[in-house]
Amino acid sequence: MKYLKLYWKFITNCIRRETLYRFHFVVNMFTVVFGYLANVLFYHFIYSYGIDNISGWNVYEVYVLLATIWIVDSIFGGLFFFNLIQIPTQVKKYQLDGLLVKPINHVFILTMRQFNFGIFSGVFFGIGFLIYAVVKGGVEIRNIDVFNYIVLVCCSVVLLFSILFIMVAFSLRFVRIQGLIQMFWTLMEPGKRLHSIYPLALKNVFTFIVPAIVIYNFPSEILIRNHFFDYLGLGTTFLISIIMASIFLAISICYFKKSLKYYYN
């Protein structure tokens, strides 16, 4: 309860900040919207030229994937991204010491102080687009599918958080790590494509080593139940997402705590 109250105070402070800079909020929101709409239009134009499917995916199944990307990135961007990328700057400017001496969990204070409403608003646009894709595509959705989808989206956000947290934790040892942060979205990009276009070896790399496919494709597969790997079914896909999220989260926290020892020295 103490942390919930504190997090609510963080959010209310962010609300006050956003109301002071309304134009910045609106720009953030529409930047997110237009960025993802560009991807939607790209695939719309491809399918409108007589292409029935791409590697077995019809246009509305692709839209489900795009909506999932929109939702996952908006949640992660609104809740965690801007907190995490500030850590290297805080290290370089010696601002981290003031946060670490506070009587509160270090991971919590470093990763959850800022809430970006402009980016997070993309969740609502993504959900609206997802509903459109499901209805127009005639995808039959059961209650358990909705539950599974929400769980896998949460796992995807945890995976994004964990991977970037590991990267920014390097700043506690090496200070300057701008290249790693730029590499983060590059590594995630393959997961934003239809996984069936990749050869099996590359699928395994982006599933079990750099889990970009797990982050974006797996939640979509839970809904459309159509394009699973040859050796992965519904239950296995669900289980892999939970296991990968748990492993990466544990690794990120352990690595951060270990890196703190180098920072103190």
PDB file of C-alpha atoms in Angstrom:
ATOM      1  CA  MET A   1       0.000   0.000   0.000  1.00  0.00           C
ATOM      2  CA  LYS A   2       2.882   2.374   0.745  1.00  0.00           C
ATOM      3  CA  TYR A   3       4.268   1.913  -2.764  1.00  0.00           C
ATOM      4  CA  LEU A   4       0.824   2.255  -4.356  1.00  0.00           C
ATOM      5  CA  LYS A   5       0.287   5.573  -2.569  1.00  0.00           C
ATOM      6  CA  LEU A   6       3.730   6.762  -3.594  1.00  0.00           C
ATOM      7  CA  TYR A   7       3.157   5.734  -7.212  1.00  0.00           C
ATOM      8  CA  TRP A   8      -0.145   7.610  -7.200  1.00  0.00           C
ATOM      9  CA  LYS A   9       1.735  10.717  -6.051  1.00  0.00           C
ATOM     10  CA  PHE A  10       4.172  10.230  -8.922  1.00  0.00           C
ATOM     11  CA  ILE A  11       1.233  10.088 -11.356  1.00  0.00           C
ATOM     12  CA  THR A  12      -0.491  13.167  -9.921  1.00  0.00           C
ATOM     13  CA  ASN A  13       2.765  15.118 -10.179  1.00  0.00           C
ATOM     14  CA  CYS A  14       3.062  14.064 -13.812  1.00  0.00           C
ATOM     15  CA  ILE A  15      -0.541  15.175 -14.400  1.00  0.00           C
ATOM     16  CA  ARG A  16       0.289  18.639 -13.047  1.00  0.00           C
ATOM     17  CA  ARG A  17       3.339  18.792 -15.282  1.00  0.00           C
ATOM     18  CA  GLU A  18       1.355  17.766 -18.367  1.00  0.00           C
ATOM     19  CA  THR A  19      -1.356  20.354 -17.686  1.00  0.00           C
ATOM     20  CA  LEU A  20       1.330  23.037 -17.612  1.00  0.00           C
ATOM     21  CA  TYR A  21       2.601  21.957 -21.032  1.00  0.00           C
ATOM     22  CA  ARG A  22      -0.557  20.926 -22.874  1.00  0.00           C
ATOM     23  CA  PHE A  23       0.929  21.506 -26.301  1.00  0.00           C
ATOM     24  CA  HIS A  24       3.759  19.065 -25.509  1.00  0.00           C
ATOM     25  CA  PHE A  25       1.183  16.467 -24.455  1.00  0.00           C
ATOM     26  CA  VAL A  26      -0.819  16.881 -27.679  1.00  0.00           C
ATOM     27  CA  VAL A  27       2.327  16.695 -29.824  1.00  0.00           C
ATOM     28  CA  ASN A  28       3.437  13.509 -28.057  1.00  0.00           C
ATOM     29  CA  MET A  29       0.033  11.916 -28.531  1.00  0.00           C
ATOM     30  CA  PHE A  30      -0.263  12.683 -32.229  1.00  0.00           C
ATOM     31  CA  THR A  31       3.355  11.731 -32.877  1.00  0.00           C
ATOM     32  CA  VAL A  32       2.539   8.283 -31.547  1.00  0.00           C
ATOM     33  CA  VAL A  33      -0.677   8.068 -33.574  1.00  0.00           C
ATOM     34  CA  PHE A  34       0.849   9.179 -36.874  1.00  0.00           C
ATOM     35  CA  GLY A  35       3.885   6.963 -36.423  1.00  0.00           C
ATOM     36  CA  TYR A  36       1.807   3.800 -36.124  1.00  0.00           C
ATOM     37  CA  LEU A  37      -0.716   4.873 -38.752  1.00  0.00           C
ATOM     38  CA  ALA A  38       2.172   5.067 -41.217  1.00  0.00           C
ATOM     39  CA  ASN A  39       2.784   1.332 -40.661  1.00  0.00           C
ATOM     40  CA  VAL A  40      -0.922   0.606 -41.097  1.00  0.00           C
ATOM     41  CA  LEU A  41      -1.009   2.513 -44.401  1.00  0.00           C
ATOM     42  CA  PHE A  42       2.098   0.696 -45.597  1.00  0.00           C
ATOM     43  CA  TYR A  43       0.435  -2.715 -45.265  1.00  0.00           C
ATOM     44  CA  HIS A  44      -2.899  -1.363 -46.497  1.00  0.00           C
ATOM     45  CA  PHE A  45      -1.305  -0.279 -49.775  1.00  0.00           C
ATOM     46  CA  ILE A  46       0.483  -3.616 -50.160  1.00  0.00           C
ATOM     47  CA  TYR A  47      -2.719  -5.640 -49.743  1.00  0.00           C
ATOM     48  CA  SER A  48      -4.765  -3.246 -51.870  1.00  0.00           C
ATOM     49  CA  TYR A  49      -2.663  -4.170 -54.928  1.00  0.00           C
ATOM     50  CA  GLY A  50      -4.145  -7.653 -55.177  1.00  0.00           C
ATOM     51  CA  ILE A  51      -2.019  -9.487 -52.612  1.00  0.00           C
ATOM     52  CA  ASP A  52      -4.191 -11.910 -50.617  1.00  0.00           C
ATOM     53  CA  ASN A  53      -1.647 -12.783 -47.948  1.00  0.00           C
ATOM     54  CA  ILE A  54       1.957 -12.326 -46.911  1.00  0.00           C
ATOM     55  CA  SER A  55       3.524 -15.576 -45.744  1.00  0.00           C
ATOM     56  CA  GLY A  56       0.029 -16.807 -44.844  1.00  0.00           C
ATOM     57  CA  TRP A  57      -1.156 -13.662 -43.040  1.00  0.00           C
ATOM     58  CA  ASN A  58      -4.196 -11.820 -44.397  1.00  0.00           C
ATOM     59  CA  VAL A  59      -4.543  -8.074 -43.983  1.00  0.00           C
ATOM     60  CA  TYR A  60      -6.612  -8.180 -40.779  1.00  0.00           C
ATOM     61  CA  GLU A  61      -4.254 -10.643 -39.110  1.00  0.00           C
ATOM     62  CA  VAL A  62      -1.418  -8.215 -39.887  1.00  0.00           C
ATOM     63  CA  TYR A  63      -3.555  -5.451 -38.384  1.00  0.00           C
ATOM     64  CA  VAL A  64      -3.875  -7.509 -35.174  1.00  0.00           C
ATOM     65  CA  LEU A  65      -0.065  -7.642 -35.025  1.00  0.00           C
ATOM     66  CA  LEU A  66       0.247  -3.893 -35.681  1.00  0.00           C
ATOM     67  CA  ALA A  67      -2.349  -3.117 -32.992  1.00  0.00           C
ATOM     68  CA  THR A  68      -0.452  -5.318 -30.543  1.00  0.00           C
ATOM     69  CA  ILE A  69       2.800  -3.484 -31.327  1.00  0.00           C
ATOM     70  CA  TRP A  70       0.979  -0.200 -30.740  1.00  0.00           C
ATOM     71  CA  ILE A  71      -0.418  -1.325 -27.382  1.00  0.00           C
ATOM     72  CA  VAL A  72       2.793  -2.907 -26.063  1.00  0.00           C
ATOM     73  CA  ASP A  73       5.041   0.005 -27.071  1.00  0.00           C
ATOM     74  CA  SER A  74       2.596   2.575 -25.665  1.00  0.00           C
ATOM     75  CA  ILE A  75       2.380   0.853 -22.279  1.00  0.00           C
ATOM     76  CA  PHE A  76       6.134   0.423 -22.069  1.00  0.00           C
ATOM     77  CA  GLY A  77       6.837   3.931 -23.352  1.00  0.00           C
ATOM     78  CA  GLY A  78       4.332   5.560 -21.015  1.00  0.00           C
ATOM     79  CA  LEU A  79       5.362   3.675 -17.883  1.00  0.00           C
ATOM     80  CA  PHE A  80       9.056   2.857 -18.111  1.00  0.00           C
ATOM     81  CA  PHE A  81      11.019   3.997 -21.160  1.00  0.00           C
ATOM     82  CA  PHE A  82      11.737   7.585 -20.158  1.00  0.00           C
ATOM     83  CA  ASN A  83      12.609   6.527 -16.617  1.00  0.00           C
ATOM     84  CA  LEU A  84      15.116   3.962 -17.839  1.00  0.00           C
ATOM     85  CA  ILE A  85      16.910   6.118 -20.398  1.00  0.00           C
ATOM     86  CA  GLN A  86      17.490   8.796 -17.738  1.00  0.00           C
ATOM     87  CA  ILE A  87      19.603   6.444 -15.613  1.00  0.00           C
ATOM     88  CA  PRO A  88      22.854   6.893 -17.652  1.00  0.00           C
ATOM     89  CA  THR A  89      22.429  10.678 -17.453  1.00  0.00           C
ATOM     90  CA  GLN A  90      21.848  10.471 -13.707  1.00  0.00           C
ATOM     91  CA  VAL A  91      25.027   8.428 -13.375  1.00  0.00           C
ATOM     92  CA  LYS A  92      27.077  10.857 -15.470  1.00  0.00           C
ATOM     93  CA  LYS A  93      25.812  13.919 -13.577  1.00  0.00           C
ATOM     94  CA  TYR A  94      26.095  12.259 -10.140  1.00  0.00           C
ATOM     95  CA  GLN A  95      22.348  12.604  -9.580  1.00  0.00           C
ATOM     96  CA  LEU A  96      21.937   8.904  -8.861  1.00  0.00           C
ATOM     97  CA  ASP A  97      23.440   9.180  -5.375  1.00  0.00           C
ATOM     98  CA  GLY A  98      20.559  11.327  -4.147  1.00  0.00           C
ATOM     99  CA  LEU A  99      18.029   8.706  -5.250  1.00  0.00           C
ATOM    100  CA  LEU A 100      19.932   5.726  -3.877  1.00  0.00           C
ATOM    101  CA  VAL A 101      20.073   7.141  -0.333  1.00  0.00           C
ATOM    102  CA  LYS A 102      16.272   7.411  -0.143  1.00  0.00           C
ATOM    103  CA  PRO A 103      14.608   4.802   2.117  1.00  0.00           C
ATOM    104  CA  ILE A 104      12.818   3.086  -0.762  1.00  0.00           C
ATOM    105  CA  ASN A 105      13.419   0.261  -3.203  1.00  0.00           C
ATOM    106  CA  HIS A 106      16.038   1.412  -5.705  1.00  0.00           C
ATOM    107  CA  VAL A 107      14.427  -0.274  -8.724  1.00  0.00           C
ATOM    108  CA  PHE A 108      11.065   1.316  -7.928  1.00  0.00           C
ATOM    109  CA  ILE A 109      12.330   4.874  -7.532  1.00  0.00           C
ATOM    110  CA  LEU A 110      14.536   4.702 -10.638  1.00  0.00           C
ATOM    111  CA  THR A 111      12.050   3.096 -13.028  1.00  0.00           C
ATOM    112  CA  MET A 112       8.618   4.428 -12.047  1.00  0.00           C
ATOM    113  CA  ARG A 113       8.952   8.122 -11.162  1.00  0.00           C
ATOM    114  CA  GLN A 114       7.881   9.483 -14.555  1.00  0.00           C
ATOM    115  CA  PHE A 115       4.611   8.710 -16.343  1.00  0.00           C
ATOM    116  CA  ASN A 116       4.297   9.899 -19.949  1.00  0.00           C
ATOM    117  CA  PHE A 117       0.599  10.401 -20.713  1.00  0.00           C
ATOM    118  CA  GLY A 118       1.219  11.408 -24.314  1.00  0.00           C
ATOM    119  CA  ILE A 119       2.888   8.089 -25.142  1.00  0.00           C
ATOM    120  CA  PHE A 120       0.531   6.040 -22.944  1.00  0.00           C
ATOM    121  CA  SER A 121      -2.506   7.439 -24.769  1.00  0.00           C
ATOM    122  CA  GLY A 122      -1.484   5.241 -27.693  1.00  0.00           C
ATOM    123  CA  VAL A 123      -2.888   2.286 -25.723  1.00  0.00           C
ATOM    124  CA  PHE A 124      -6.436   3.487 -26.325  1.00  0.00           C
ATOM    125  CA  PHE A 125      -5.852   4.030 -30.039  1.00  0.00           C
ATOM    126  CA  GLY A 126      -4.220   0.592 -30.238  1.00  0.00           C
ATOM    127  CA  ILE A 127      -7.144  -1.094 -28.495  1.00  0.00           C
ATOM    128  CA  GLY A 128      -9.581   0.624 -30.850  1.00  0.00           C
ATOM    129  CA  PHE A 129      -7.588  -0.544 -33.873  1.00  0.00           C
ATOM    130  CA  LEU A 130      -7.352  -4.063 -32.431  1.00  0.00           C
ATOM    131  CA  ILE A 131     -11.141  -4.248 -32.044  1.00  0.00           C
ATOM    132  CA  TYR A 132     -11.545  -3.044 -35.634  1.00  0.00           C
ATOM    133  CA  ALA A 133      -9.109  -5.701 -36.939  1.00  0.00           C
ATOM    134  CA  VAL A 134     -10.759  -8.504 -34.963  1.00  0.00           C
ATOM    135  CA  VAL A 135     -14.303  -7.557 -36.035  1.00  0.00           C
ATOM    136  CA  LYS A 136     -13.479  -6.947 -39.702  1.00  0.00           C
ATOM    137  CA  GLY A 137     -11.318 -10.053 -39.875  1.00  0.00           C
ATOM    138  CA  GLY A 138     -14.041 -12.251 -38.388  1.00  0.00           C
ATOM    139  CA  VAL A 139     -11.733 -13.529 -35.665  1.00  0.00           C
ATOM    140  CA  GLU A 140     -13.671 -15.468 -33.035  1.00  0.00           C
ATOM    141  CA  ILE A 141     -12.614 -14.262 -29.614  1.00  0.00           C
ATOM    142  CA  ARG A 142     -13.411 -16.206 -26.456  1.00  0.00           C
ATOM    143  CA  ASN A 143     -13.187 -14.841 -22.919  1.00  0.00           C
ATOM    144  CA  ILE A 144     -10.113 -16.972 -22.253  1.00  0.00           C
ATOM    145  CA  ASP A 145      -8.458 -15.475 -25.350  1.00  0.00           C
ATOM    146  CA  VAL A 146      -8.904 -11.976 -23.936  1.00  0.00           C
ATOM    147  CA  PHE A 147      -7.388 -13.067 -20.618  1.00  0.00           C
ATOM    148  CA  ASN A 148      -4.456 -14.814 -22.347  1.00  0.00           C
ATOM    149  CA  TYR A 149      -3.848 -11.780 -24.549  1.00  0.00           C
ATOM    150  CA  ILE A 150      -3.720  -9.417 -21.558  1.00  0.00           C
ATOM    151  CA  VAL A 151      -1.295 -11.737 -19.748  1.00  0.00           C
ATOM    152  CA  LEU A 152       0.987 -11.963 -22.785  1.00  0.00           C
ATOM    153  CA  VAL A 153       0.909  -8.194 -23.334  1.00  0.00           C
ATOM    154  CA  CYS A 154       2.011  -7.798 -19.693  1.00  0.00           C
ATOM    155  CA  CYS A 155       4.802 -10.327 -20.317  1.00  0.00           C
ATOM    156  CA  SER A 156       5.843  -8.342 -23.394  1.00  0.00           C
ATOM    157  CA  VAL A 157       6.066  -5.109 -21.388  1.00  0.00           C
ATOM    158  CA  VAL A 158       8.096  -6.910 -18.708  1.00  0.00           C
ATOM    159  CA  LEU A 159      10.478  -8.232 -21.377  1.00  0.00           C
ATOM    160  CA  LEU A 160      10.984  -4.775 -22.898  1.00  0.00           C
ATOM    161  CA  PHE A 161      11.556  -3.331 -19.434  1.00  0.00           C
ATOM    162  CA  SER A 162      14.029  -6.065 -18.495  1.00  0.00           C
ATOM    163  CA  ILE A 163      16.087  -5.878 -21.679  1.00  0.00           C
ATOM    164  CA  LEU A 164      16.427  -2.088 -21.539  1.00  0.00           C
ATOM    165  CA  PHE A 165      17.079  -2.193 -17.776  1.00  0.00           C
ATOM    166  CA  ILE A 166      19.986  -4.572 -18.374  1.00  0.00           C
ATOM    167  CA  MET A 167      21.369  -2.206 -21.014  1.00  0.00           C
ATOM    168  CA  VAL A 168      21.116   0.959 -18.911  1.00  0.00           C
ATOM    169  CA  ALA A 169      22.608  -0.876 -15.928  1.00  0.00           C
ATOM    170  CA  PHE A 170      25.862  -0.991 -17.911  1.00  0.00           C
ATOM    171  CA  SER A 171      26.109   2.759 -17.263  1.00  0.00           C
ATOM    172  CA  LEU A 172      26.861   1.984 -13.608  1.00  0.00           C
ATOM    173  CA  ARG A 173      30.129   0.455 -14.817  1.00  0.00           C
ATOM    174  CA  PHE A 174      30.941   2.225 -18.073  1.00  0.00           C
ATOM    175  CA  VAL A 175      28.990   5.537 -17.788  1.00  0.00           C
ATOM    176  CA  ARG A 176      28.620   6.230 -21.527  1.00  0.00           C
ATOM    177  CA  ILE A 177      26.330   3.665 -23.183  1.00  0.00           C
ATOM    178  CA  GLN A 178      24.371   5.686 -25.767  1.00  0.00           C
ATOM    179  CA  GLY A 179      25.133   3.063 -28.405  1.00  0.00           C
ATOM    180  CA  LEU A 180      23.433   0.348 -26.363  1.00  0.00           C
ATOM    181  CA  ILE A 181      20.243   2.387 -25.991  1.00  0.00           C
ATOM    182  CA  GLN A 182      20.173   3.006 -29.745  1.00  0.00           C
ATOM    183  CA  MET A 183      20.700  -0.722 -30.279  1.00  0.00           C
ATOM    184  CA  PHE A 184      17.648  -1.540 -28.133  1.00  0.00           C
ATOM    185  CA  TRP A 185      14.973  -0.613 -30.693  1.00  0.00           C
ATOM    186  CA  THR A 186      17.085  -2.114 -33.493  1.00  0.00           C
ATOM    187  CA  LEU A 187      17.020  -5.458 -31.706  1.00  0.00           C
ATOM    188  CA  MET A 188      13.254  -5.204 -31.200  1.00  0.00           C
ATOM    189  CA  GLU A 189      12.523  -4.402 -34.848  1.00  0.00           C
ATOM    190  CA  PRO A 190      12.519  -8.036 -36.135  1.00  0.00           C
ATOM    191  CA  GLY A 191       9.716  -8.839 -33.702  1.00  0.00           C
ATOM    192  CA  LYS A 192       7.520  -6.229 -35.385  1.00  0.00           C
ATOM    193  CA  ARG A 193       7.513  -8.257 -38.601  1.00  0.00           C
ATOM    194  CA  LEU A 194       5.559 -11.441 -39.367  1.00  0.00           C
ATOM    195  CA  HIS A 195       7.602 -14.178 -37.748  1.00  0.00           C
ATOM    196  CA  SER A 196       6.711 -16.643 -40.528  1.00  0.00           C
ATOM    197  CA  ILE A 197       8.928 -14.749 -43.002  1.00  0.00           C
ATOM    198  CA  TYR A 198      12.064 -15.774 -41.081  1.00  0.00           C
ATOM    199  CA  PRO A 199      13.938 -19.068 -41.470  1.00  0.00           C
ATOM    200  CA  LEU A 200      13.709 -21.397 -38.488  1.00  0.00           C
ATOM    201  CA  ALA A 201      17.199 -20.617 -37.178  1.00  0.00           C
ATOM    202  CA  LEU A 202      16.479 -16.882 -37.106  1.00  0.00           C
ATOM    203  CA  LYS A 203      13.099 -17.506 -35.456  1.00  0.00           C
ATOM    204  CA  ASN A 204      14.850 -19.358 -32.652  1.00  0.00           C
ATOM    205  CA  VAL A 205      17.349 -16.520 -32.183  1.00  0.00           C
ATOM    206  CA  PHE A 206      14.583 -13.901 -31.894  1.00  0.00           C
ATOM    207  CA  THR A 207      12.550 -16.143 -29.607  1.00  0.00           C
ATOM    208  CA  PHE A 208      14.987 -17.648 -27.137  1.00  0.00           C
ATOM    209  CA  ILE A 209      18.007 -15.307 -27.220  1.00  0.00           C
ATOM    210  CA  VAL A 210      16.656 -11.853 -28.138  1.00  0.00           C
ATOM    211  CA  PRO A 211      12.916 -12.437 -27.539  1.00  0.00           C
ATOM    212  CA  ALA A 212      11.602  -9.818 -29.990  1.00  0.00           C
ATOM    213  CA  ILE A 213       9.192 -12.316 -31.567  1.00  0.00           C
ATOM    214  CA  VAL A 214       7.899 -13.272 -28.114  1.00  0.00           C
ATOM    215  CA  ILE A 215       7.238  -9.609 -27.331  1.00  0.00           C
ATOM    216  CA  TYR A 216       5.145  -8.722 -30.385  1.00  0.00           C
ATOM    217  CA  ASN A 217       4.126 -11.869 -32.270  1.00  0.00           C
ATOM    218  CA  PHE A 218       3.131 -14.155 -29.419  1.00  0.00           C
ATOM    219  CA  PRO A 219       0.232 -12.026 -28.078  1.00  0.00           C
ATOM    220  CA  SER A 220      -1.099 -11.702 -31.643  1.00  0.00           C
ATOM    221  CA  GLU A 221      -0.925 -15.458 -32.154  1.00  0.00           C
ATOM    222  CA  ILE A 222      -2.977 -16.023 -29.024  1.00  0.00           C
ATOM    223  CA  LEU A 223      -5.837 -14.066 -30.624  1.00  0.00           C
ATOM    224  CA  ILE A 224      -5.736 -15.227 -34.228  1.00  0.00           C
ATOM    225  CA  ARG A 225      -4.655 -18.822 -33.370  1.00  0.00           C
ATOM    226  CA  ASN A 226      -3.283 -19.352 -36.858  1.00  0.00           C
ATOM    227  CA  HIS A 227       0.439 -18.819 -37.357  1.00  0.00           C
ATOM    228  CA  PHE A 228       2.152 -20.709 -34.561  1.00  0.00           C
ATOM    229  CA  PHE A 229       5.595 -22.179 -35.073  1.00  0.00           C
ATOM    230  CA  ASP A 230       5.555 -25.717 -36.402  1.00  0.00           C
ATOM    231  CA  TYR A 231       6.549 -27.053 -32.997  1.00  0.00           C
ATOM    232  CA  LEU A 232       4.772 -24.570 -30.727  1.00  0.00           C
ATOM    233  CA  GLY A 233       1.071 -24.655 -29.878  1.00  0.00           C
ATOM    234  CA  LEU A 234      -1.198 -22.343 -27.913  1.00  0.00           C
ATOM    235  CA  GLY A 235      -0.202 -23.605 -24.474  1.00  0.00           C
ATOM    236  CA  THR A 236       3.505 -23.694 -25.276  1.00  0.00           C
ATOM    237  CA  THR A 237       3.408 -20.161 -26.636  1.00  0.00           C
ATOM    238  CA  PHE A 238       1.690 -18.946 -23.474  1.00  0.00           C
ATOM    239  CA  LEU A 239       4.158 -20.784 -21.243  1.00  0.00           C
ATOM    240  CA  ILE A 240       7.240 -19.552 -23.111  1.00  0.00           C
ATOM    241  CA  SER A 241       6.118 -15.921 -22.756  1.00  0.00           C
ATOM    242  CA  ILE A 242       5.702 -16.233 -18.987  1.00  0.00           C
ATOM    243  CA  ILE A 243       8.985 -18.106 -18.528  1.00  0.00           C
ATOM    244  CA  MET A 244      10.983 -15.684 -20.692  1.00  0.00           C
ATOM    245  CA  ALA A 245       9.502 -12.649 -18.918  1.00  0.00           C
ATOM    246  CA  SER A 246      10.307 -14.139 -15.504  1.00  0.00           C
ATOM    247  CA  ILE A 247      13.872 -15.072 -16.474  1.00  0.00           C
ATOM    248  CA  PHE A 248      14.724 -11.719 -18.045  1.00  0.00           C
ATOM    249  CA  LEU A 249      13.180  -9.775 -15.144  1.00  0.00           C
ATOM    250  CA  ALA A 250      15.193 -11.771 -12.608  1.00  0.00           C
ATOM    251  CA  ILE A 251      18.386 -11.303 -14.643  1.00  0.00           C
ATOM    252  CA  SER A 252      17.835  -7.551 -15.003  1.00  0.00           C
ATOM    253  CA  ILE A 253      17.277  -6.977 -11.284  1.00  0.00           C
ATOM    254  CA  CYS A 254      20.206  -9.197 -10.283  1.00  0.00           C
ATOM    255  CA  TYR A 255      22.506  -7.498 -12.783  1.00  0.00           C
ATOM    256  CA  PHE A 256      21.432  -4.045 -11.596  1.00  0.00           C
ATOM    257  CA  LYS A 257      22.154  -4.935  -7.966  1.00  0.00           C
ATOM    258  CA  LYS A 258      25.494  -6.382  -8.929  1.00  0.00           C
ATOM    259  CA  SER A 259      26.362  -3.277 -10.958  1.00  0.00           C
ATOM    260  CA  LEU A 260      25.522  -1.064  -7.970  1.00  0.00           C
ATOM    261  CA  LYS A 261      28.524  -2.566  -6.168  1.00  0.00           C
ATOM    262  CA  TYR A 262      30.780  -1.287  -8.974  1.00  0.00           C
ATOM    263  CA  TYR A 263      29.086   2.107  -8.783  1.00  0.00           C
ATOM    264  CA  TYR A 264      29.659   2.418  -5.020  1.00  0.00           C
ATOM    265  CA  ASN A 265      33.314   1.501  -5.474  1.00  0.00           C
TER     266      ASN A 265
END
